[in-house]
PDB file of N, CA and C in Angstrom:
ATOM      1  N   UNK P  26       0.854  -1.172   0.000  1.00 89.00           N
ATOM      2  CA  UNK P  26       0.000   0.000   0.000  1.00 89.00           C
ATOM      3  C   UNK P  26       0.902   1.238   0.000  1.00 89.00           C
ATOM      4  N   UNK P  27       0.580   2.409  -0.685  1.00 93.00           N
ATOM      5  CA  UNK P  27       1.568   3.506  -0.819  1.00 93.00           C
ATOM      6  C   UNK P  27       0.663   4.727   0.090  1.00 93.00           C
ATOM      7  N   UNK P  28       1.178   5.464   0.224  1.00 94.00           N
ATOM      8  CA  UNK P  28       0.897   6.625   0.316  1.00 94.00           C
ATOM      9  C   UNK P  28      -0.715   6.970  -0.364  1.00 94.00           C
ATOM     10  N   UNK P  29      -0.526   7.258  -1.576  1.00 94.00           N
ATOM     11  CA  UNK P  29      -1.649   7.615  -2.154  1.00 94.00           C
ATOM     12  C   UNK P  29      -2.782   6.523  -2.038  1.00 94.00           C
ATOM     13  N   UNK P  30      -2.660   5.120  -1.839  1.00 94.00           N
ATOM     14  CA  UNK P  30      -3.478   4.490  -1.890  1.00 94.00           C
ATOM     15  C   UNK P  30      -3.888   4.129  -0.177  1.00 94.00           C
ATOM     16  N   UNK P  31      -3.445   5.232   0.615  1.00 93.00           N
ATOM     17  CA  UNK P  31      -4.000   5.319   2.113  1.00 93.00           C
ATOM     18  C   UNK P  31      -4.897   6.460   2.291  1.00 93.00           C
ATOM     19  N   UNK P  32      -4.455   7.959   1.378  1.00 94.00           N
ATOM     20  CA  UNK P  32      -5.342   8.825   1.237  1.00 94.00           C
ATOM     21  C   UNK P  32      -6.399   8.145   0.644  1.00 94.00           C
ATOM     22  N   UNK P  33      -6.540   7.260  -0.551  1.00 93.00           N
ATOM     23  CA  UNK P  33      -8.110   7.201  -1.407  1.00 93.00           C
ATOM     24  C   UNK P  33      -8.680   6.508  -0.422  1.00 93.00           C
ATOM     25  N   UNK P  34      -7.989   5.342   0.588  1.00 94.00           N
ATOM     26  CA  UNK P  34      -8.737   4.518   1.706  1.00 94.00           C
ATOM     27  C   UNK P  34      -9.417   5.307   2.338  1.00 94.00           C
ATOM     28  N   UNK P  35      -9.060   6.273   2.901  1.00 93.00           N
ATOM     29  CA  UNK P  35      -9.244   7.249   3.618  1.00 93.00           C
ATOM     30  C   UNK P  35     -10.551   8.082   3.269  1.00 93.00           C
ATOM     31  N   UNK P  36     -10.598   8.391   2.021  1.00 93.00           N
ATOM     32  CA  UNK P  36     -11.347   9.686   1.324  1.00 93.00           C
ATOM     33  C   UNK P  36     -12.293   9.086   1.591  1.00 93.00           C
ATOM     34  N   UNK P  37     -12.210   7.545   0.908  1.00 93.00           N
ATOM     35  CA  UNK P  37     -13.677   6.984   0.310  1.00 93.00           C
ATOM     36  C   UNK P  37     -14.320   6.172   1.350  1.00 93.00           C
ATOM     37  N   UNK P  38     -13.364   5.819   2.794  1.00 93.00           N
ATOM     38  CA  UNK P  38     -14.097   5.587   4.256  1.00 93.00           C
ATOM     39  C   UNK P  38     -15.092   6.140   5.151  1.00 93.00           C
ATOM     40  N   UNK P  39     -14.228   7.783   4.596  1.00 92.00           N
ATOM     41  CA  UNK P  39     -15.041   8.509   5.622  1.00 92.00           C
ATOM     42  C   UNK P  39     -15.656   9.738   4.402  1.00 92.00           C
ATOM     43  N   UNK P  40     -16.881   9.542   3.995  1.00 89.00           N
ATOM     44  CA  UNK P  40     -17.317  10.295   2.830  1.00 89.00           C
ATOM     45  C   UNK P  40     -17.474  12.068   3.346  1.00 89.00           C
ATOM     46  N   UNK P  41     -17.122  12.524   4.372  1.00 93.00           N
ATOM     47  CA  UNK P  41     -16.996  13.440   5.017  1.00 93.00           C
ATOM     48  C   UNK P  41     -15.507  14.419   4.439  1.00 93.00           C
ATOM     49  N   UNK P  42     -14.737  13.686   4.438  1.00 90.00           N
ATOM     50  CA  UNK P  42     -12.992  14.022   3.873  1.00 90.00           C
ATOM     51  C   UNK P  42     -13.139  14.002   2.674  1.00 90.00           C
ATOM     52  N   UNK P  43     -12.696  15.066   2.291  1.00 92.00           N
ATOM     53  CA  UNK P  43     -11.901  15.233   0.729  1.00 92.00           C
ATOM     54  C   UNK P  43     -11.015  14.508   0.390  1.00 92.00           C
ATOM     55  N   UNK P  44     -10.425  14.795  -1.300  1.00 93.00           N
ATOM     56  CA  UNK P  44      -9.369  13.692  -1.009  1.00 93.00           C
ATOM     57  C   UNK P  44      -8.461  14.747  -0.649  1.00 93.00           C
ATOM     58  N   UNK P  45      -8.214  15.657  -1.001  1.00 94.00           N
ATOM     59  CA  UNK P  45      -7.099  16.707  -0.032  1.00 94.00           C
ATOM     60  C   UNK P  45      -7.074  16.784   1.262  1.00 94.00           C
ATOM     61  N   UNK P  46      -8.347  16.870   2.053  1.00 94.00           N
ATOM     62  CA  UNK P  46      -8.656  16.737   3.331  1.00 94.00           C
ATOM     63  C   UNK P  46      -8.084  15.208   4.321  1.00 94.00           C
ATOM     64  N   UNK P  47      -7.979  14.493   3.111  1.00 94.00           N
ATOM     65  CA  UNK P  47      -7.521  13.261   3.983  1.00 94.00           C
ATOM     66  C   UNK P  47      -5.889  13.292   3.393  1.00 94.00           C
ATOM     67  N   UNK P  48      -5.497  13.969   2.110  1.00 95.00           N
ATOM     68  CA  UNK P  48      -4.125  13.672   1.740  1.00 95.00           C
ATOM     69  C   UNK P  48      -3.271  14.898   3.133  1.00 95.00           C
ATOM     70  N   UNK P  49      -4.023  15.947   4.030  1.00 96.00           N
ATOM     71  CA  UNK P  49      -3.466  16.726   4.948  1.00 96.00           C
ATOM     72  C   UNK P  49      -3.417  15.671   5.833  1.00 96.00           C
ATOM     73  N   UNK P  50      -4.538  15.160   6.309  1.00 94.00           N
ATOM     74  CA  UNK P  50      -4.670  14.135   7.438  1.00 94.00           C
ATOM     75  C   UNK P  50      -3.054  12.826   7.420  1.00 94.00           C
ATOM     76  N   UNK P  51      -3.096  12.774   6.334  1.00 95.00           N
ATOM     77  CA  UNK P  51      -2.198  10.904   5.987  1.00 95.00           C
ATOM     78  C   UNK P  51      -0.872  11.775   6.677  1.00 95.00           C
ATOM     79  N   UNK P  52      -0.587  13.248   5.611  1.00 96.00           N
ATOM     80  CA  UNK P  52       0.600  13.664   6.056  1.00 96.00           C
ATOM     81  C   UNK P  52       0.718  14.485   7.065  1.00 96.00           C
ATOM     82  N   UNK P  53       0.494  14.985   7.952  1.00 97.00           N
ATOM     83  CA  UNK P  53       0.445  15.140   8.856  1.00 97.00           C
ATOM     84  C   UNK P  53       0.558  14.379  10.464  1.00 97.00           C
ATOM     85  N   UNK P  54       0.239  12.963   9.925  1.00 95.00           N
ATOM     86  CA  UNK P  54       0.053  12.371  10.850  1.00 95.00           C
ATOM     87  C   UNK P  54       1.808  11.423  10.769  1.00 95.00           C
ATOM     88  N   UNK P  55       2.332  11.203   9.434  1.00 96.00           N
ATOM     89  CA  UNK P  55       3.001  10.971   9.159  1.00 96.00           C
ATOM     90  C   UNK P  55       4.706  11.955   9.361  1.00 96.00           C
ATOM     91  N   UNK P  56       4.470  13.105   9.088  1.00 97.00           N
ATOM     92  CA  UNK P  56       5.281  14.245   9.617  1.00 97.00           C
ATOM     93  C   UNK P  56       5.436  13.894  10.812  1.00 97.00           C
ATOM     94  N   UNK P  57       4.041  13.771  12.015  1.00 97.00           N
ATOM     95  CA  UNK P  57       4.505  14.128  13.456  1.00 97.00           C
ATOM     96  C   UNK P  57       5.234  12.881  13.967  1.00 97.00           C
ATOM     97  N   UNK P  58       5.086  11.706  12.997  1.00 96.00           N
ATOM     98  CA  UNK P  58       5.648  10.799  13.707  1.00 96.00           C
ATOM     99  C   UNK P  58       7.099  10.523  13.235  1.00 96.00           C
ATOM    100  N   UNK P  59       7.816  11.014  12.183  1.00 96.00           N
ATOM    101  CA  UNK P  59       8.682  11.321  11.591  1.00 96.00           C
ATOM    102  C   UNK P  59       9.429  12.353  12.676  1.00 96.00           C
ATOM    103  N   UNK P  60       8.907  13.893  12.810  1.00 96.00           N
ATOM    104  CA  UNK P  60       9.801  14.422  14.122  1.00 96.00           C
ATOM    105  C   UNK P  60       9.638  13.819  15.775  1.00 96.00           C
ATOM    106  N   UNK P  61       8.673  12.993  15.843  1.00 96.00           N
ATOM    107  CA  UNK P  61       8.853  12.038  17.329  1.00 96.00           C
ATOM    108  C   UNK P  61      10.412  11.423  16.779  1.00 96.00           C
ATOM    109  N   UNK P  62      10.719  10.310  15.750  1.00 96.00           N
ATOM    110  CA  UNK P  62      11.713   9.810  15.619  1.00 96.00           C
ATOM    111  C   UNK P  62      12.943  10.570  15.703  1.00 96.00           C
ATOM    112  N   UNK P  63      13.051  11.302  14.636  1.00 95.00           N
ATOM    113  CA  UNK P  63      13.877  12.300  14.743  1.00 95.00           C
ATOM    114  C   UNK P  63      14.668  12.966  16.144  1.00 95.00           C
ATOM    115  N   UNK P  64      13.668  13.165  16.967  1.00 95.00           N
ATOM    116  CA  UNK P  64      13.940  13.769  18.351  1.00 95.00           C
ATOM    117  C   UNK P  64      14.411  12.506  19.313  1.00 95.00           C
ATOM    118  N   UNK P  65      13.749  11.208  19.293  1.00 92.00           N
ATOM    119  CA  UNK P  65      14.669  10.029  19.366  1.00 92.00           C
ATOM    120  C   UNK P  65      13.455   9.125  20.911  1.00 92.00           C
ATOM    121  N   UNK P  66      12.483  10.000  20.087  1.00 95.00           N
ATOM    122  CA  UNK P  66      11.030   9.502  20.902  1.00 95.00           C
ATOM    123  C   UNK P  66      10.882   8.184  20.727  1.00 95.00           C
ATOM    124  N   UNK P  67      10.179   7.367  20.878  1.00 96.00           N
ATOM    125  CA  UNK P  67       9.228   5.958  21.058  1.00 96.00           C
ATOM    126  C   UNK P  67       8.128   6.230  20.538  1.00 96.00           C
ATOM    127  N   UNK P  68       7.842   5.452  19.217  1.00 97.00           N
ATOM    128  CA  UNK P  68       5.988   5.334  18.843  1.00 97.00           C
ATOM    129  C   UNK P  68       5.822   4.091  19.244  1.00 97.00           C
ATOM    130  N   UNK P  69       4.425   4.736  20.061  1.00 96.00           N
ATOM    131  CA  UNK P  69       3.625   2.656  20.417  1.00 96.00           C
ATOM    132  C   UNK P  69       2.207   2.984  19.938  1.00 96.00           C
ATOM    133  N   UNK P  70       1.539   2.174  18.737  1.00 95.00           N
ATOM    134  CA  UNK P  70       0.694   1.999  18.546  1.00 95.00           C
ATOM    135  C   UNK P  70       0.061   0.836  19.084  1.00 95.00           C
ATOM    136  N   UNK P  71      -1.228   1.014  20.126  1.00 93.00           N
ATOM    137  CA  UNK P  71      -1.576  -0.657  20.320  1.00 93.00           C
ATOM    138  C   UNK P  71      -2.332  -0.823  19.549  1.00 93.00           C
ATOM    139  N   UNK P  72      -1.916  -2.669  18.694  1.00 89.00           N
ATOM    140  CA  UNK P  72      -2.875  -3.115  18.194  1.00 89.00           C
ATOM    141  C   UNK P  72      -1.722  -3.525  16.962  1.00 89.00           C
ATOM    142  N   UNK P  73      -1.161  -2.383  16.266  1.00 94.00           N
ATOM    143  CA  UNK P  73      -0.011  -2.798  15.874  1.00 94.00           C
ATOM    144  C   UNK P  73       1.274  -2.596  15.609  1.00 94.00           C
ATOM    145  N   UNK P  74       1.727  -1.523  16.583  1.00 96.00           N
ATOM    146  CA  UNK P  74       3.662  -1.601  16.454  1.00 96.00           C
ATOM    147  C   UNK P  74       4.171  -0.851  17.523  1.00 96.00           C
ATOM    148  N   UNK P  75       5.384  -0.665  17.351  1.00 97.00           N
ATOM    149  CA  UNK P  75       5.621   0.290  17.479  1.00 97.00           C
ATOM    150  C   UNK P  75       6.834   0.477  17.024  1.00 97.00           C
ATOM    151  N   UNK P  76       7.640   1.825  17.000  1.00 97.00           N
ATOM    152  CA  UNK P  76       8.704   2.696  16.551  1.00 97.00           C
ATOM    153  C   UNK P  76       9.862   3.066  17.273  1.00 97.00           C
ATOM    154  N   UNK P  77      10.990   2.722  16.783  1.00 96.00           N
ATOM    155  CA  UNK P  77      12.243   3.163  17.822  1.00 96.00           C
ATOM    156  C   UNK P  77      13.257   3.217  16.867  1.00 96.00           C
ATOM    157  N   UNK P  78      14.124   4.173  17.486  1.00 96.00           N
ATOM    158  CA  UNK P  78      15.590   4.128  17.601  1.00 96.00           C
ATOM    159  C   UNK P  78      15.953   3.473  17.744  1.00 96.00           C
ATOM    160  N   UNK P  79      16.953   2.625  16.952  1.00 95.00           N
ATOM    161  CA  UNK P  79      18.190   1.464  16.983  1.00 95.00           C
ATOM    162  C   UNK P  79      19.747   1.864  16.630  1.00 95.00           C
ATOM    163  N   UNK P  80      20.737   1.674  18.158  1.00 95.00           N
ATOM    164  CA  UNK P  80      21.781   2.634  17.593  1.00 95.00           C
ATOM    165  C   UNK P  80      22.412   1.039  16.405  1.00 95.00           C
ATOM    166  N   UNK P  81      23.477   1.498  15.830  1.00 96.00           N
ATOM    167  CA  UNK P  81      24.611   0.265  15.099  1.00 96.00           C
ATOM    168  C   UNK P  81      25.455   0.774  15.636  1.00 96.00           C
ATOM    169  N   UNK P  82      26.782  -0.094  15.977  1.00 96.00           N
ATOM    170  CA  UNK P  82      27.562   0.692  16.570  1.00 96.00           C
ATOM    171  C   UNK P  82      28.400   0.653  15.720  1.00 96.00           C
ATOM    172  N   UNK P  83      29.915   1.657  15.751  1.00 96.00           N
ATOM    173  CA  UNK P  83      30.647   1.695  14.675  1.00 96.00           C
ATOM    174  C   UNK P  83      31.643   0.305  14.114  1.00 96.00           C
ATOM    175  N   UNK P  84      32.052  -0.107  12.587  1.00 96.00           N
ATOM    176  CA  UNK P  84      32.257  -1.611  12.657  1.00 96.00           C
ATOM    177  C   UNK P  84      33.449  -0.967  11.687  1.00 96.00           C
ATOM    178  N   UNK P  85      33.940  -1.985  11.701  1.00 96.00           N
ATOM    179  CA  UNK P  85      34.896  -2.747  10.531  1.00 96.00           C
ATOM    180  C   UNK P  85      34.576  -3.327   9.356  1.00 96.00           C
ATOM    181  N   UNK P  86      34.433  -2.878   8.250  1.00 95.00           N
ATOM    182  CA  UNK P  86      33.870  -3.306   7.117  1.00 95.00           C
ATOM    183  C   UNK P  86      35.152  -3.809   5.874  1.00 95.00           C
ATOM    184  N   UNK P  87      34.271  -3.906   4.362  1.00 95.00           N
ATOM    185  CA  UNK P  87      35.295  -4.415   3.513  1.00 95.00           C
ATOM    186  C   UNK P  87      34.789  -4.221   2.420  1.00 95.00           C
ATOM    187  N   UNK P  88      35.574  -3.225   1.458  1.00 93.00           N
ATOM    188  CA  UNK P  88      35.383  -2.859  -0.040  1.00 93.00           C
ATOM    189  C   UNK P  88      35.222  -4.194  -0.780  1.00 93.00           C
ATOM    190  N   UNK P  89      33.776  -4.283  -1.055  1.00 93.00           N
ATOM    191  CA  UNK P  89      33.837  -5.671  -2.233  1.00 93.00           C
ATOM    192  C   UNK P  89      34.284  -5.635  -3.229  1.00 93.00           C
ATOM    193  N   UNK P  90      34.787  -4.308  -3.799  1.00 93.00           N
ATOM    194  CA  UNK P  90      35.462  -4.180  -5.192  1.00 93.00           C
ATOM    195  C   UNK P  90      37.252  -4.451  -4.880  1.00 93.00           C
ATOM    196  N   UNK P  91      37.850  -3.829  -3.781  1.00 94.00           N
ATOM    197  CA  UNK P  91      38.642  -3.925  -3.486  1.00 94.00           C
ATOM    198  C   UNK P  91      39.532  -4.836  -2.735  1.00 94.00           C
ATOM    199  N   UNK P  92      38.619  -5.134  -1.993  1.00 92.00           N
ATOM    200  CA  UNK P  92      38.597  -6.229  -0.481  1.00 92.00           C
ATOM    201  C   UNK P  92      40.004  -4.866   0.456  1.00 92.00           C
ATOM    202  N   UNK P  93      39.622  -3.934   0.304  1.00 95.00           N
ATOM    203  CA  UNK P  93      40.358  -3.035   1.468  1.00 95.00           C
ATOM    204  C   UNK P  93      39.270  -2.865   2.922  1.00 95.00           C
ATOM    205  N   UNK P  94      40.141  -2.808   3.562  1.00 95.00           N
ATOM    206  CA  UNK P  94      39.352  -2.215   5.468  1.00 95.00           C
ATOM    207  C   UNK P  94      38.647  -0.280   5.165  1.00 95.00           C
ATOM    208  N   UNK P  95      37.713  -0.632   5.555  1.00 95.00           N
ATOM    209  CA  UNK P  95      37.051   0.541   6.088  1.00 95.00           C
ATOM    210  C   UNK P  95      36.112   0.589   6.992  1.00 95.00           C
ATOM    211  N   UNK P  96      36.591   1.760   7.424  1.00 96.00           N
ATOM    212  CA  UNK P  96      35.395   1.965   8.934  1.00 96.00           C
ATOM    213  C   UNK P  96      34.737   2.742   8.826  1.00 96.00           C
ATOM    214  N   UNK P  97      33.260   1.686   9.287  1.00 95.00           N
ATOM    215  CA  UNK P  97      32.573   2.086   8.899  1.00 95.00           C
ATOM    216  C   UNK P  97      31.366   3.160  10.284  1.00 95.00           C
ATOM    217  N   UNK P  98      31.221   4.516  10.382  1.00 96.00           N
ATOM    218  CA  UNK P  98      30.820   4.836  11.514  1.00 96.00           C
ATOM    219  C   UNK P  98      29.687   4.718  12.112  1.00 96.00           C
ATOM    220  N   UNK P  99      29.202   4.974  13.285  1.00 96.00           N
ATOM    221  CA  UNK P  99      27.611   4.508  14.071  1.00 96.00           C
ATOM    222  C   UNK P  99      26.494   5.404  13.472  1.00 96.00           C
ATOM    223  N   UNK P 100      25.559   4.641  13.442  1.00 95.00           N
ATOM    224  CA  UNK P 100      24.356   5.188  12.824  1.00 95.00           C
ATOM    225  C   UNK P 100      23.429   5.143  13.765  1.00 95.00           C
ATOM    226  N   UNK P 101      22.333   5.564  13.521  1.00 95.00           N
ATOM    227  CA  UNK P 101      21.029   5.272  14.098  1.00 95.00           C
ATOM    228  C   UNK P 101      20.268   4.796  12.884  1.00 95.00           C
ATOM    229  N   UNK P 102      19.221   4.214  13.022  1.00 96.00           N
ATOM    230  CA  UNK P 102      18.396   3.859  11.982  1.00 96.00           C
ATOM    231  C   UNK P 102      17.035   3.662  13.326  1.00 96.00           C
ATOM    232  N   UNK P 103      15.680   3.919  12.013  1.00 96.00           N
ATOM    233  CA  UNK P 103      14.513   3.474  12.836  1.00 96.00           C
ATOM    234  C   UNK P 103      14.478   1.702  12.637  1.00 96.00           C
ATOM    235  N   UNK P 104      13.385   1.458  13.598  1.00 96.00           N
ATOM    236  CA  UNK P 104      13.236  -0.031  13.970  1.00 96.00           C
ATOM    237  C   UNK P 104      11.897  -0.085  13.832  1.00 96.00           C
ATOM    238  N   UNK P 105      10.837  -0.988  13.604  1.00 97.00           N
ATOM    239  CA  UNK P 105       9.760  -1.309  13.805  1.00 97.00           C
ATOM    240  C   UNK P 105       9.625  -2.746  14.327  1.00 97.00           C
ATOM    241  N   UNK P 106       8.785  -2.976  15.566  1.00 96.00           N
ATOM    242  CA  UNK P 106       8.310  -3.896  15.996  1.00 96.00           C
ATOM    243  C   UNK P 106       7.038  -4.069  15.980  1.00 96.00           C
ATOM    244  N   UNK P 107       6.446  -4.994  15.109  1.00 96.00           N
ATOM    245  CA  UNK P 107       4.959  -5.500  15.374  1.00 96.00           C
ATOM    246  C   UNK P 107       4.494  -5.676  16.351  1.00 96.00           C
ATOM    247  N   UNK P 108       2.755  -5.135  16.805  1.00 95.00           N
ATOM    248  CA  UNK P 108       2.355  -5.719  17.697  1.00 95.00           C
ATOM    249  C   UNK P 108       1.695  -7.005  17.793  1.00 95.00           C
ATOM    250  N   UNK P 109       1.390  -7.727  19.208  1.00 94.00           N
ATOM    251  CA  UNK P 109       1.007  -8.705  18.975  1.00 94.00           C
ATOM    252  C   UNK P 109      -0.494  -9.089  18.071  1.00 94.00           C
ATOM    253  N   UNK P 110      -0.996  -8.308  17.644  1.00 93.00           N
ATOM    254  CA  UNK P 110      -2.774  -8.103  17.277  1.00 93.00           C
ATOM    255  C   UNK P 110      -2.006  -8.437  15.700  1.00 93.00           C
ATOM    256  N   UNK P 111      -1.091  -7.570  15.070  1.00 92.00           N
ATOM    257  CA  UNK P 111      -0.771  -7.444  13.796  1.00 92.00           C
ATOM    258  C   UNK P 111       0.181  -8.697  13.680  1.00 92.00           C
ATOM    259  N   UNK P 112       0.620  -9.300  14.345  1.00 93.00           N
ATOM    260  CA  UNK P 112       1.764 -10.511  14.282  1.00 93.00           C
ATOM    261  C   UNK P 112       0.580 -11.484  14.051  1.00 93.00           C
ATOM    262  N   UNK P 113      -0.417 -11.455  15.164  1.00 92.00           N
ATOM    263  CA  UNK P 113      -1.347 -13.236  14.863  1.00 92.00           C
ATOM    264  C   UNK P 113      -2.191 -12.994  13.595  1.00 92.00           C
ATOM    265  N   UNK P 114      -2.362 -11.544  13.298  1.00 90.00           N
ATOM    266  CA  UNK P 114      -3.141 -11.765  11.624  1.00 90.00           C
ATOM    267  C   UNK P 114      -2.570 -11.997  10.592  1.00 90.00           C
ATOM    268  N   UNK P 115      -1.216 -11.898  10.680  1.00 89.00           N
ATOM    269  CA  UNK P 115       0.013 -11.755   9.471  1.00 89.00           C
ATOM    270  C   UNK P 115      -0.066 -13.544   9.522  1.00 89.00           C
ATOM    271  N   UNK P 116       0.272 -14.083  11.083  1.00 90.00           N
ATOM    272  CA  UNK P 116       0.884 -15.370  11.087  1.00 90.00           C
ATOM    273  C   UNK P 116      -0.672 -16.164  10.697  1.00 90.00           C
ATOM    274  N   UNK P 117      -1.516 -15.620  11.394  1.00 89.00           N
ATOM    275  CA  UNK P 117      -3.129 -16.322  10.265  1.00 89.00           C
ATOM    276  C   UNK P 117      -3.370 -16.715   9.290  1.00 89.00           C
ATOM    277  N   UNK P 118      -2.332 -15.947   8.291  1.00 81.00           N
ATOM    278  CA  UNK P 118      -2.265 -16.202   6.720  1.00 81.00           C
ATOM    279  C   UNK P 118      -1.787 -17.637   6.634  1.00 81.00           C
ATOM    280  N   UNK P 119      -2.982 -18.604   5.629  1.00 81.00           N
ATOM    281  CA  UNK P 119      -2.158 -19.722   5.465  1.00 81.00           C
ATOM    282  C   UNK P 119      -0.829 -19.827   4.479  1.00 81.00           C
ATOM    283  N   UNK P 120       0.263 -20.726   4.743  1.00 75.00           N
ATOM    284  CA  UNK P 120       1.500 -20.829   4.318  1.00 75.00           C
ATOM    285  C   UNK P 120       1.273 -20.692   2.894  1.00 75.00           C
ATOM    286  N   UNK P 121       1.716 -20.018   2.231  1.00 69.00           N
ATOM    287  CA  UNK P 121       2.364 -20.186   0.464  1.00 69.00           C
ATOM    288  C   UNK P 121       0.900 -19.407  -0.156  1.00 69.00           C
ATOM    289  N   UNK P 122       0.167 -19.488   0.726  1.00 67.00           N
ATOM    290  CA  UNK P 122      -1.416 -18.468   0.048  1.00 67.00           C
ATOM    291  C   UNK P 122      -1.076 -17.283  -0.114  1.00 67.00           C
ATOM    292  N   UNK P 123      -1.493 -17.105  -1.224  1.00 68.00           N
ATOM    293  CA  UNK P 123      -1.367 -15.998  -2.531  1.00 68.00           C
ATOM    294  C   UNK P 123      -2.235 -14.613  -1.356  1.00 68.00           C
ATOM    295  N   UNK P 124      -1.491 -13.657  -1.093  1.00 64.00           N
ATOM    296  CA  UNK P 124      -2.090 -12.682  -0.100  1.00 64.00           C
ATOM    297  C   UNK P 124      -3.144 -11.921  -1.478  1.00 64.00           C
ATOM    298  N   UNK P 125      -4.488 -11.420  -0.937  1.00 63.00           N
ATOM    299  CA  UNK P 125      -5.449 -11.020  -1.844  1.00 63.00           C
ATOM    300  C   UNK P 125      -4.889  -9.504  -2.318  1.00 63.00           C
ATOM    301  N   UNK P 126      -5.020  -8.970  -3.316  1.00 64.00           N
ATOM    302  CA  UNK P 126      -4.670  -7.353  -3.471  1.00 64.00           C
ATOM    303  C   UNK P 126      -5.638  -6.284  -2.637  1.00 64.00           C
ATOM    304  N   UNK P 127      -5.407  -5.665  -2.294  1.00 61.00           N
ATOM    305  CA  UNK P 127      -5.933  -4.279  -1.460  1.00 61.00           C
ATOM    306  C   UNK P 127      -6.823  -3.999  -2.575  1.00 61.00           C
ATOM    307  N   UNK P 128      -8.062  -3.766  -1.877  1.00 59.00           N
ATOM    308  CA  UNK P 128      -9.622  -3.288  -2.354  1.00 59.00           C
ATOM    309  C   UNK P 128      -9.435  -2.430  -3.098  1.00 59.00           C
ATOM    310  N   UNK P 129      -8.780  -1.691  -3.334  1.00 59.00           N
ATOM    311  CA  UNK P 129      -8.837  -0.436  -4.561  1.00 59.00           C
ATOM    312  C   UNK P 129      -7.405  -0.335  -5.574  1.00 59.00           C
ATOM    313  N   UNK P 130      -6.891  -2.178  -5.345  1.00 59.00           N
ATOM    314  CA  UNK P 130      -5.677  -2.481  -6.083  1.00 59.00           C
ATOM    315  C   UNK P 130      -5.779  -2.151  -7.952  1.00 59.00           C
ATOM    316  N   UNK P 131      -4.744  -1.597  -8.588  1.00 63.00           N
ATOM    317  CA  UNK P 131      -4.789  -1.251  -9.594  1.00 63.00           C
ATOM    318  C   UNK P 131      -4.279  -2.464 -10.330  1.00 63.00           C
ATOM    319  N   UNK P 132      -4.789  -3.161 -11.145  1.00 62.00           N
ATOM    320  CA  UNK P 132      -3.411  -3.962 -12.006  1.00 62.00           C
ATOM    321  C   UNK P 132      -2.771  -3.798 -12.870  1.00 62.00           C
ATOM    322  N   UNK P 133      -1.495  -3.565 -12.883  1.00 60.00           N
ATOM    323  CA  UNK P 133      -0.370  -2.994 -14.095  1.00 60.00           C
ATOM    324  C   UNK P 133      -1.130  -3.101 -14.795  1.00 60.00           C
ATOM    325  N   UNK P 134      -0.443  -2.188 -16.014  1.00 60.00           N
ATOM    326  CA  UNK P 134      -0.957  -1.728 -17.690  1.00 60.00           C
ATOM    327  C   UNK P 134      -0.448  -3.410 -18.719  1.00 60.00           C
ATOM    328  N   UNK P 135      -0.962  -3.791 -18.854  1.00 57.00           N
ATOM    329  CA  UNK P 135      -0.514  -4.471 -20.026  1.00 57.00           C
ATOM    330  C   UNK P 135       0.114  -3.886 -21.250  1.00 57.00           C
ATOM    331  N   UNK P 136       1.145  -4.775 -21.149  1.00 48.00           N
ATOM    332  CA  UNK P 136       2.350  -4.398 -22.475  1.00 48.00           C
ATOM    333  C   UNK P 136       1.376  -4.362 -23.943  1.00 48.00           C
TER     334      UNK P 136
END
């Protein structure tokens, strides 16, 4: 699901919202949780995740073109952890079953 196809979810859920009215809503909501990270906050959604900071610490790496040493320095990166509500519906899915396309799925253009 992208971006745009969370605004049309959106628009056409709540027949109240525009689709601009919900494309402010998607981003906005998306911004604030973007500067929570940033600032080096915790998102917990219950039901399904939540959001963190994960430091790496600084390593020892290796040019695959070269095979020379480089170091490589500490990062942060975000993390997501599922919650348990979103883990038993994911793990619900039976094995090797074809997941269905999202209700307002487009299918490529034919060549």
């Amino acid at each position: 699901m992208t971006r745009s196809d969370l605004v049309e979810l959106l628009a056409s859920r709540f027949g109240q919202l525009t689709q601009k009215d919900a494309d402010a809503a998607v981003k906005t909501m998306l911004d604030a949780m973007s500067d929570a990270l940033v600032r080096g906050h915790r998102i917990e959604i219950r039901g399904f995740g939540s959001f963190s900071i994960s430091r790496r610490p600084p390593r020892l790496g290796r040019n695959p073109r070269t095979g020379e040493s480089v170091q490589i320095p500490e990062r942060r990166v975000p993390h997501f952890k599922p919650g348990k509500a979103l883990r038993e519906a994911v793990s619900a899915l039976p094995a090797g079953a074809e997941m269905p396309p999202p209700a307002n799925h487009k299918p490529p253009a034919s060549a």
